GROMACS .gro file of N, CA and C in nm:
model
  474
    1MET      N    1   0.498   4.000  -4.290
    1MET     CA    2   0.400   4.072  -4.128
    1MET      C    3   0.311   3.939  -4.117
    2LYS      N    4   0.257   3.842  -4.227
    2LYS     CA    5   0.194   3.738  -4.240
    2LYS      C    6   0.249   3.619  -4.119
    3LYS      N    7   0.414   3.644  -4.120
    3LYS     CA    8   0.458   3.543  -4.010
    3LYS      C    9   0.438   3.620  -3.887
    4ILE      N   10   0.436   3.758  -3.819
    4ILE     CA   11   0.434   3.770  -3.756
    4ILE      C   12   0.293   3.757  -3.680
    5LEU      N   13   0.219   3.765  -3.762
    5LEU     CA   14   0.080   3.730  -3.709
    5LEU      C   15   0.061   3.583  -3.688
    6ASN      N   16   0.129   3.530  -3.776
    6ASN     CA   17   0.085   3.361  -3.715
    6ASN      C   18   0.154   3.336  -3.562
    7PHE      N   19   0.286   3.417  -3.590
    7PHE     CA   20   0.323   3.386  -3.463
    7PHE      C   21   0.275   3.420  -3.368
    8ILE      N   22   0.214   3.549  -3.345
    8ILE     CA   23   0.105   3.592  -3.233
    8ILE      C   24   0.028   3.533  -3.224
    9VAL      N   25  -0.060   3.435  -3.290
    9VAL     CA   26  -0.147   3.408  -3.294
    9VAL      C   27  -0.143   3.273  -3.221
   10LEU      N   28  -0.020   3.201  -3.248
   10LEU     CA   29   0.075   3.073  -3.181
   10LEU      C   30   0.042   3.131  -3.031
   11VAL      N   31   0.136   3.235  -3.013
   11VAL     CA   32   0.129   3.224  -2.865
   11VAL      C   33   0.039   3.296  -2.801
   12ILE      N   34  -0.068   3.340  -2.828
   12ILE     CA   35  -0.180   3.312  -2.727
   12ILE      C   36  -0.246   3.194  -2.727
   13LEU      N   37  -0.263   3.092  -2.830
   13LEU     CA   38  -0.334   2.969  -2.837
   13LEU      C   39  -0.212   2.896  -2.719
   14GLY      N   40  -0.071   2.938  -2.736
   14GLY     CA   41  -0.040   2.837  -2.619
   14GLY      C   42  -0.044   2.895  -2.506
   15ALA      N   43  -0.011   3.001  -2.448
   15ALA     CA   44  -0.094   3.096  -2.320
   15ALA      C   45  -0.220   3.040  -2.299
   16ALA      N   46  -0.318   3.017  -2.404
   16ALA     CA   47  -0.406   2.989  -2.364
   16ALA      C   48  -0.447   2.846  -2.322
   17PHE      N   49  -0.359   2.732  -2.410
   17PHE     CA   50  -0.405   2.583  -2.339
   17PHE      C   51  -0.276   2.536  -2.214
   18ALA      N   52  -0.168   2.669  -2.196
   18ALA     CA   53  -0.133   2.633  -2.101
   18ALA      C   54  -0.184   2.712  -1.980
   19ALA      N   55  -0.278   2.740  -1.965
   19ALA     CA   56  -0.323   2.806  -1.874
   19ALA      C   57  -0.436   2.738  -1.793
   20CYS      N   58  -0.523   2.650  -1.856
   20CYS     CA   59  -0.604   2.517  -1.828
   20CYS      C   60  -0.570   2.458  -1.685
   21GLU      N   61  -0.630   2.430  -1.623
   21GLU     CA   62  -0.634   2.366  -1.527
   21GLU      C   63  -0.654   2.229  -1.539
   22LYS      N   64  -0.522   2.113  -1.549
   22LYS     CA   65  -0.558   1.999  -1.531
   22LYS      C   66  -0.626   1.914  -1.411
   23ALA      N   67  -0.712   1.878  -1.414
   23ALA     CA   68  -0.740   1.798  -1.318
   23ALA      C   69  -0.629   1.642  -1.299
   24ASP      N   70  -0.591   1.617  -1.140
   24ASP     CA   71  -0.539   1.552  -1.081
   24ASP      C   72  -0.555   1.374  -1.151
   25PRO      N   73  -0.514   1.314  -1.200
   25PRO     CA   74  -0.610   1.158  -1.246
   25PRO      C   75  -0.554   1.079  -1.155
   26PHE      N   76  -0.498   1.079  -1.056
   26PHE     CA   77  -0.495   1.058  -0.900
   26PHE      C   78  -0.599   1.032  -0.823
   27VAL      N   79  -0.673   0.953  -0.690
   27VAL     CA   80  -0.753   0.948  -0.622
   27VAL      C   81  -0.704   1.075  -0.517
   28ASP      N   82  -0.784   1.150  -0.474
   28ASP     CA   83  -0.781   1.181  -0.360
   28ASP      C   84  -0.784   1.115  -0.261
   29ARG      N   85  -0.670   1.138  -0.171
   29ARG     CA   86  -0.655   1.011  -0.041
   29ARG      C   87  -0.623   1.079   0.093
   30VAL      N   88  -0.733   1.062   0.225
   30VAL     CA   89  -0.733   1.171   0.341
   30VAL      C   90  -0.744   0.984   0.439
   31VAL      N   91  -0.639   1.055   0.522
   31VAL     CA   92  -0.549   1.017   0.650
   31VAL      C   93  -0.697   0.945   0.700
   32SER      N   94  -0.708   0.785   0.712
   32SER     CA   95  -0.795   0.726   0.804
   32SER      C   96  -0.840   0.787   0.964
   33PRO      N   97  -0.947   0.794   0.946
   33PRO     CA   98  -0.976   0.858   1.071
   33PRO      C   99  -0.934   0.765   1.250
   34VAL      N  100  -0.935   0.615   1.183
   34VAL     CA  101  -0.907   0.501   1.279
   34VAL      C  102  -0.787   0.447   1.234
   35LEU      N  103  -0.757   0.348   1.342
   35LEU     CA  104  -0.649   0.232   1.282
   35LEU      C  105  -0.788   0.120   1.295
   36VAL      N  106  -0.692   0.021   1.191
   36VAL     CA  107  -0.795  -0.049   1.167
   36VAL      C  108  -0.749  -0.224   1.083
   37VAL      N  109  -0.728  -0.328   1.233
   37VAL     CA  110  -0.656  -0.387   1.227
   37VAL      C  111  -0.726  -0.577   1.220
   38VAL      N  112  -0.639  -0.611   1.096
   38VAL     CA  113  -0.737  -0.751   1.029
   38VAL      C  114  -0.666  -0.878   1.144
   39GLN      N  115  -0.724  -0.941   1.153
   39GLN     CA  116  -0.679  -1.056   1.265
   39GLN      C  117  -0.776  -1.193   1.188
   40GLY      N  118  -0.733  -1.301   1.206
   40GLY     CA  119  -0.820  -1.426   1.206
   40GLY      C  120  -0.915  -1.463   1.293
   41ILE      N  121  -1.032  -1.522   1.252
   41ILE     CA  122  -1.082  -1.563   1.353
   41ILE      C  123  -1.029  -1.613   1.476
   42ASP      N  124  -0.919  -1.705   1.469
   42ASP     CA  125  -0.830  -1.747   1.583
   42ASP      C  126  -0.772  -1.632   1.667
   43GLY      N  127  -0.781  -1.510   1.590
   43GLY     CA  128  -0.738  -1.383   1.767
   43GLY      C  129  -0.572  -1.336   1.659
   44VAL      N  130  -0.575  -1.440   1.595
   44VAL     CA  131  -0.398  -1.416   1.562
   44VAL      C  132  -0.393  -1.266   1.458
   45PRO      N  133  -0.319  -1.146   1.491
   45PRO     CA  134  -0.336  -1.063   1.398
   45PRO      C  135  -0.271  -1.047   1.254
   46ALA      N  136  -0.302  -1.018   1.178
   46ALA     CA  137  -0.193  -1.032   1.046
   46ALA      C  138  -0.115  -0.947   1.019
   47SER      N  139  -0.035  -0.936   0.908
   47SER     CA  140   0.086  -0.843   0.965
   47SER      C  141   0.025  -0.742   0.893
   48GLY      N  142   0.051  -0.654   0.981
   48GLY     CA  143  -0.020  -0.500   0.985
   48GLY      C  144   0.096  -0.404   0.882
   49LEU      N  145   0.210  -0.486   0.864
   49LEU     CA  146   0.313  -0.411   0.751
   49LEU      C  147   0.243  -0.410   0.599
   50THR      N  148   0.198  -0.464   0.585
   50THR     CA  149   0.090  -0.469   0.405
   50THR      C  150  -0.028  -0.415   0.414
   51THR      N  151   0.025  -0.352   0.308
   51THR     CA  152  -0.187  -0.252   0.286
   51THR      C  153  -0.281  -0.346   0.237
   52GLU      N  154  -0.216  -0.527   0.224
   52GLU     CA  155  -0.334  -0.549   0.201
   52GLU      C  156  -0.330  -0.723   0.275
   53PRO      N  157  -0.364  -0.689   0.400
   53PRO     CA  158  -0.309  -0.841   0.478
   53PRO      C  159  -0.427  -0.977   0.439
   54THR      N  160  -0.378  -1.059   0.460
   54THR     CA  161  -0.430  -1.224   0.404
   54THR      C  162  -0.454  -1.255   0.538
   55VAL      N  163  -0.571  -1.297   0.620
   55VAL     CA  164  -0.556  -1.360   0.686
   55VAL      C  165  -0.625  -1.524   0.674
   56PRO      N  166  -0.603  -1.654   0.724
   56PRO     CA  167  -0.659  -1.776   0.677
   56PRO      C  168  -0.735  -1.821   0.768
   57ALA      N  169  -0.808  -1.952   0.706
   57ALA     CA  170  -0.950  -1.948   0.753
   57ALA      C  171  -0.965  -2.129   0.698
   58SER      N  172  -0.965  -2.172   0.726
   58SER     CA  173  -1.009  -2.328   0.788
   58SER      C  174  -1.130  -2.360   0.650
   59ILE      N  175  -1.101  -2.448   0.504
   59ILE     CA  176  -1.205  -2.483   0.425
   59ILE      C  177  -1.269  -2.571   0.468
   60THR      N  178  -1.241  -2.676   0.615
   60THR     CA  179  -1.411  -2.734   0.635
   60THR      C  180  -1.484  -2.631   0.748
   61ALA      N  181  -1.432  -2.533   0.763
   61ALA     CA  182  -1.583  -2.481   0.840
   61ALA      C  183  -1.607  -2.341   0.757
   62ASP      N  184  -1.714  -2.248   0.828
   62ASP     CA  185  -1.751  -2.105   0.790
   62ASP      C  186  -1.577  -2.042   0.808
   63ALA      N  187  -1.587  -1.968   0.676
   63ALA     CA  188  -1.476  -1.843   0.678
   63ALA      C  189  -1.469  -1.736   0.746
   64GLY      N  190  -1.414  -1.679   0.748
   64GLY     CA  191  -1.419  -1.499   0.844
   64GLY      C  192  -1.281  -1.466   0.883
   65ALA      N  193  -1.313  -1.333   0.982
   65ALA     CA  194  -1.195  -1.250   0.992
   65ALA      C  195  -1.243  -1.178   1.126
   66THR      N  196  -1.187  -1.106   1.161
   66THR     CA  197  -1.213  -1.014   1.277
   66THR      C  198  -1.148  -0.894   1.249
   67ILE      N  199  -1.262  -0.764   1.220
   67ILE     CA  200  -1.176  -0.604   1.198
   67ILE      C  201  -1.174  -0.561   1.360
   68LYS      N  202  -1.073  -0.497   1.389
   68LYS     CA  203  -1.050  -0.461   1.549
   68LYS      C  204  -1.044  -0.275   1.494
   69ILE      N  205  -1.141  -0.144   1.559
   69ILE     CA  206  -1.152  -0.030   1.498
   69ILE      C  207  -1.075   0.025   1.629
   70LEU      N  208  -0.960   0.085   1.618
   70LEU     CA  209  -0.907   0.195   1.722
   70LEU      C  210  -0.919   0.310   1.691
   71GLU      N  211  -0.892   0.437   1.782
   71GLU     CA  212  -0.922   0.539   1.791
   71GLU      C  213  -0.758   0.614   1.836
   72LEU      N  214  -0.670   0.635   1.771
   72LEU     CA  215  -0.555   0.698   1.821
   72LEU      C  216  -0.547   0.802   1.930
   73ASP      N  217  -0.516   0.831   2.046
   73ASP     CA  218  -0.533   0.922   2.116
   73ASP      C  219  -0.377   0.968   2.116
   74LYS      N  220  -0.333   1.099   2.046
   74LYS     CA  221  -0.194   1.177   2.036
   74LYS      C  222  -0.202   1.234   2.120
   75SER      N  223  -0.256   1.308   2.251
   75SER     CA  224  -0.243   1.392   2.323
   75SER      C  225  -0.113   1.389   2.364
   76GLY      N  226  -0.074   1.259   2.436
   76GLY     CA  227   0.051   1.244   2.475
   76GLY      C  228   0.187   1.192   2.415
   77ILE      N  229   0.181   1.251   2.272
   77ILE     CA  230   0.299   1.166   2.151
   77ILE      C  231   0.391   1.226   2.187
   78LEU      N  232   0.424   1.378   2.248
   78LEU     CA  233   0.563   1.406   2.288
   78LEU      C  234   0.610   1.384   2.430
   79ASP      N  235   0.547   1.282   2.507
   79ASP     CA  236   0.623   1.251   2.644
   79ASP      C  237   0.622   1.079   2.631
   80TYR      N  238   0.730   1.062   2.597
   80TYR     CA  239   0.802   0.898   2.582
   80TYR      C  240   0.696   0.810   2.716
   81LYS      N  241   0.714   0.825   2.858
   81LYS     CA  242   0.636   0.801   2.896
   81LYS      C  243   0.417   0.797   2.886
   82ILE      N  244   0.366   0.831   2.785
   82ILE     CA  245   0.263   0.815   2.777
   82ILE      C  246   0.237   0.769   2.648
   83GLY      N  247   0.306   0.878   2.547
   83GLY     CA  248   0.320   0.792   2.371
   83GLY      C  249   0.122   0.827   2.334
   84ILE      N  250   0.119   0.733   2.218
   84ILE     CA  251   0.031   0.700   2.158
   84ILE      C  252  -0.050   0.611   2.225
   85ASP      N  253  -0.216   0.621   2.263
   85ASP     CA  254  -0.313   0.517   2.284
   85ASP      C  255  -0.355   0.501   2.196
   86SER      N  256  -0.432   0.336   2.198
   86SER     CA  257  -0.497   0.341   2.132
   86SER      C  258  -0.660   0.270   2.175
   87ILE      N  259  -0.759   0.305   2.148
   87ILE     CA  260  -0.875   0.349   2.240
   87ILE      C  261  -0.960   0.291   2.105
   88PRO      N  262  -1.024   0.143   2.177
   88PRO     CA  263  -1.108   0.084   2.102
   88PRO      C  264  -1.254   0.185   2.036
   89VAL      N  265  -1.311   0.170   1.940
   89VAL     CA  266  -1.451   0.222   1.870
   89VAL      C  267  -1.540   0.154   1.888
   90SER      N  268  -1.643   0.149   1.974
   90SER     CA  269  -1.737   0.083   1.997
   90SER      C  270  -1.850   0.133   1.915
   91GLY      N  271  -1.951   0.040   1.845
   91GLY     CA  272  -2.111   0.098   1.778
   91GLY      C  273  -2.093   0.125   1.650
   92ILE      N  274  -1.948   0.102   1.536
   92ILE     CA  275  -1.932   0.147   1.446
   92ILE      C  276  -1.981   0.021   1.326
   93LYS      N  277  -2.090   0.088   1.251
   93LYS     CA  278  -2.110  -0.050   1.137
   93LYS      C  279  -2.008  -0.055   1.038
   94ILE      N  280  -2.011  -0.189   1.011
   94ILE     CA  281  -1.880  -0.203   0.969
   94ILE      C  282  -1.973  -0.311   0.808
   95SER      N  283  -1.955  -0.260   0.692
   95SER     CA  284  -1.986  -0.327   0.586
   95SER      C  285  -1.874  -0.431   0.494
   96TYR      N  286  -1.886  -0.556   0.502
   96TYR     CA  287  -1.833  -0.650   0.442
   96TYR      C  288  -1.858  -0.683   0.323
   97LYS      N  289  -1.783  -0.661   0.222
   97LYS     CA  290  -1.824  -0.684   0.075
   97LYS      C  291  -1.706  -0.731  -0.038
   98LEU      N  292  -1.769  -0.784  -0.115
   98LEU     CA  293  -1.708  -0.854  -0.222
   98LEU      C  294  -1.603  -0.778  -0.310
   99ARG      N  295  -1.484  -0.740  -0.291
   99ARG     CA  296  -1.418  -0.631  -0.406
   99ARG      C  297  -1.475  -0.697  -0.566
  100SER      N  298  -1.494  -0.781  -0.630
  100SER     CA  299  -1.456  -0.816  -0.737
  100SER      C  300  -1.629  -0.818  -0.805
  101THR      N  301  -1.729  -0.797  -0.726
  101THR     CA  302  -1.864  -0.840  -0.770
  101THR      C  303  -1.904  -0.635  -0.646
  102GLY      N  304  -1.862  -0.626  -0.597
  102GLY     CA  305  -1.960  -0.524  -0.455
  102GLY      C  306  -2.044  -0.571  -0.414
  103ALA      N  307  -2.082  -0.687  -0.367
  103ALA     CA  308  -2.173  -0.760  -0.338
  103ALA      C  309  -2.169  -0.740  -0.188
  104LEU      N  310  -2.294  -0.683  -0.129
  104LEU     CA  311  -2.254  -0.668   0.032
  104LEU      C  312  -2.271  -0.865   0.113
  105VAL      N  313  -2.137  -0.881   0.211
  105VAL     CA  314  -2.159  -1.002   0.239
  105VAL      C  315  -2.213  -1.017   0.395
  106LYS      N  316  -2.193  -0.881   0.466
  106LYS     CA  317  -2.244  -0.927   0.604
  106LYS      C  318  -2.189  -0.782   0.621
  107GLU      N  319  -2.316  -0.694   0.691
  107GLU     CA  320  -2.291  -0.570   0.808
  107GLU      C  321  -2.286  -0.608   0.969
  108VAL      N  322  -2.190  -0.569   0.993
  108VAL     CA  323  -2.157  -0.621   1.160
  108VAL      C  324  -2.136  -0.495   1.246
  109THR      N  325  -2.209  -0.455   1.386
  109THR     CA  326  -2.163  -0.307   1.464
  109THR      C  327  -2.066  -0.332   1.520
  110THR      N  328  -1.914  -0.299   1.559
  110THR     CA  329  -1.834  -0.323   1.679
  110THR      C  330  -1.861  -0.306   1.800
  111ASP      N  331  -1.847  -0.449   1.845
  111ASP     CA  332  -1.849  -0.452   1.989
  111ASP      C  333  -1.783  -0.353   2.073
  112SER      N  334  -1.796  -0.351   2.237
  112SER     CA  335  -1.736  -0.262   2.321
  112SER      C  336  -1.540  -0.279   2.294
  113LYS      N  337  -1.491  -0.403   2.249
  113LYS     CA  338  -1.395  -0.408   2.203
  113LYS      C  339  -1.374  -0.377   2.059
  114GLY      N  340  -1.433  -0.289   2.029
  114GLY     CA  341  -1.410  -0.240   1.900
  114GLY      C  342  -1.442  -0.365   1.805
  115MET      N  343  -1.424  -0.485   1.778
  115MET     CA  344  -1.437  -0.557   1.719
  115MET      C  345  -1.588  -0.598   1.632
  116ALA      N  346  -1.524  -0.590   1.497
  116ALA     CA  347  -1.623  -0.646   1.413
  116ALA      C  348  -1.591  -0.794   1.379
  117ASN      N  349  -1.659  -0.851   1.371
  117ASN     CA  350  -1.661  -1.042   1.329
  117ASN      C  351  -1.729  -1.067   1.219
  118LEU      N  352  -1.615  -1.132   1.167
  118LEU     CA  353  -1.714  -1.159   0.972
  118LEU      C  354  -1.711  -1.343   1.007
  119SER      N  355  -1.864  -1.407   0.980
  119SER     CA  356  -1.832  -1.535   0.972
  119SER      C  357  -1.942  -1.581   0.876
  120THR      N  358  -1.904  -1.633   0.758
  120THR     CA  359  -2.022  -1.643   0.674
  120THR      C  360  -1.938  -1.809   0.590
  121SER      N  361  -2.034  -1.865   0.520
  121SER     CA  362  -1.997  -1.989   0.469
  121SER      C  363  -1.910  -1.945   0.341
  122TRP      N  364  -1.815  -2.041   0.290
  122TRP     CA  365  -1.724  -1.993   0.194
  122TRP      C  366  -1.880  -1.989   0.058
  123ALA      N  367  -1.957  -2.031   0.032
  123ALA     CA  368  -2.021  -2.047  -0.079
  123ALA      C  369  -2.074  -1.880  -0.090
  124SER      N  370  -2.134  -1.795   0.021
  124SER     CA  371  -2.175  -1.704   0.043
  124SER      C  372  -2.045  -1.592  -0.026
  125LEU      N  373  -1.885  -1.618   0.025
  125LEU     CA  374  -1.799  -1.569  -0.042
  125LEU      C  375  -1.760  -1.576  -0.197
  126GLY      N  376  -1.865  -1.642  -0.215
  126GLY     CA  377  -1.857  -1.720  -0.389
  126GLY      C  378  -1.738  -1.847  -0.430
  127VAL      N  379  -1.716  -1.908  -0.326
  127VAL     CA  380  -1.661  -2.046  -0.363
  127VAL      C  381  -1.730  -2.103  -0.309
  128THR      N  382  -1.777  -2.182  -0.410
  128THR     CA  383  -1.874  -2.305  -0.393
  128THR      C  384  -1.800  -2.404  -0.360
  129ALA      N  385  -1.662  -2.460  -0.373
  129ALA     CA  386  -1.564  -2.575  -0.353
  129ALA      C  387  -1.461  -2.520  -0.267
  130PRO      N  388  -1.442  -2.487  -0.184
  130PRO     CA  389  -1.315  -2.476  -0.136
  130PRO      C  390  -1.213  -2.465  -0.099
  131LYS      N  391  -1.051  -2.491  -0.118
  131LYS     CA  392  -0.949  -2.599  -0.148
  131LYS      C  393  -0.837  -2.539  -0.109
  132THR      N  394  -0.769  -2.580  -0.029
  132THR     CA  395  -0.663  -2.484   0.050
  132THR      C  396  -0.580  -2.384  -0.089
  133GLY      N  397  -0.573  -2.288  -0.020
  133GLY     CA  398  -0.546  -2.145  -0.140
  133GLY      C  399  -0.664  -2.087  -0.208
  134SER      N  400  -0.760  -2.112  -0.148
  134SER     CA  401  -0.864  -2.031  -0.235
  134SER      C  402  -0.854  -1.904  -0.153
  135THR      N  403  -0.876  -1.834  -0.220
  135THR     CA  404  -0.814  -1.655  -0.178
  135THR      C  405  -0.928  -1.559  -0.237
  136VAL      N  406  -1.029  -1.511  -0.100
  136VAL     CA  407  -1.119  -1.447  -0.145
  136VAL      C  408  -1.085  -1.290  -0.130
  137LYS      N  409  -1.120  -1.143  -0.220
  137LYS     CA  410  -1.057  -1.051  -0.120
  137LYS      C  411  -1.170  -0.979  -0.094
  138LEU      N  412  -1.198  -0.919  -0.048
  138LEU     CA  413  -1.284  -0.818   0.040
  138LEU      C  414  -1.244  -0.714   0.077
  139ILE      N  415  -1.361  -0.641   0.115
  139ILE     CA  416  -1.307  -0.505   0.145
  139ILE      C  417  -1.439  -0.469   0.289
  140ALA      N  418  -1.377  -0.366   0.392
  140ALA     CA  419  -1.431  -0.358   0.502
  140ALA      C  420  -1.479  -0.209   0.504
  141THR      N  421  -1.595  -0.179   0.534
  141THR     CA  422  -1.567  -0.041   0.511
  141THR      C  423  -1.691   0.060   0.610
  142GLY      N  424  -1.654   0.167   0.687
  142GLY     CA  425  -1.735   0.231   0.820
  142GLY      C  426  -1.749   0.406   0.813
  143THR      N  427  -1.792   0.430   0.894
  143THR     CA  428  -1.763   0.564   0.881
  143THR      C  429  -1.757   0.597   1.046
  144TYR      N  430  -1.654   0.684   1.043
  144TYR     CA  431  -1.611   0.718   1.236
  144TYR      C  432  -1.611   0.870   1.233
  145LYS      N  433  -1.654   0.950   1.308
  145LYS     CA  434  -1.650   1.168   1.276
  145LYS      C  435  -1.705   1.165   1.129
  146ASP      N  436  -1.809   1.121   1.101
  146ASP     CA  437  -1.848   1.146   0.941
  146ASP      C  438  -1.743   1.183   0.837
  147GLN      N  439  -1.672   1.019   0.899
  147GLN     CA  440  -1.531   1.050   0.773
  147GLN      C  441  -1.529   0.896   0.728
  148GLN      N  442  -1.542   0.851   0.620
  148GLN     CA  443  -1.562   0.712   0.600
  148GLN      C  444  -1.403   0.654   0.545
  149PHE      N  445  -1.414   0.507   0.593
  149PHE     CA  446  -1.268   0.473   0.564
  149PHE      C  447  -1.293   0.316   0.514
  150SER      N  448  -1.206   0.263   0.488
  150SER     CA  449  -1.217   0.147   0.408
  150SER      C  450  -1.067   0.063   0.426
  151LYS      N  451  -1.090  -0.094   0.432
  151LYS     CA  452  -0.969  -0.127   0.458
  151LYS      C  453  -0.958  -0.259   0.344
  152TYR      N  454  -0.885  -0.311   0.304
  152TYR     CA  455  -0.855  -0.423   0.182
  152TYR      C  456  -0.824  -0.535   0.238
  153PHE      N  457  -0.870  -0.682   0.245
  153PHE     CA  458  -0.802  -0.759   0.303
  153PHE      C  459  -0.843  -0.863   0.204
  154SER      N  460  -0.780  -1.011   0.247
  154SER     CA  461  -0.764  -1.136   0.175
  154SER      C  462  -0.847  -1.265   0.261
  155ILE      N  463  -0.912  -1.346   0.267
  155ILE     CA  464  -0.952  -1.454   0.318
  155ILE      C  465  -0.862  -1.586   0.203
  156SER      N  466  -0.776  -1.643   0.300
  156SER     CA  467  -0.748  -1.735   0.218
  156SER      C  468  -0.735  -1.872   0.270
  157GLY      N  469  -0.818  -1.971   0.211
  157GLY     CA  470  -0.868  -2.099   0.289
  157GLY      C  471  -0.668  -2.209   0.310
  158LYS      N  472  -0.741  -2.307   0.409
  158LYS     CA  473  -0.626  -2.325   0.446
  158LYS      C  474  -0.625  -2.507   0.532
   0.00000   0.00000   0.00000
């Protein structure tokens, strides 16, 4: 009788623990409301196929990068003659921050072409003596249609 009672208690406890909902350990991700293209100050786009593009910057001048914000118009997606159209988004405030500390480097608003240019000294990026290969990891954040978005990228000295 005692074994049956212990068995019933174990089954009830097992069912109680199995019924608990576990929180997802991963961060929920939402599709970005815009396409964010990173390019160097020279206008050359970084590889769009990487999740963290790197743009080169001269070590003898200010470091910088340009973010281009585009909204994708998918209304013609089923017509091969029209396809998806990229529309520049102006008036979005972009915050450039250091990923290592979260310190704000600069805030820039996108122009009529959807461009937000970052140009700052290497010292403000935390590199007092820049040399070839000096790399700074940054994040650009903004909000479009009440939805936040972020883009990770790096600036590397050349």
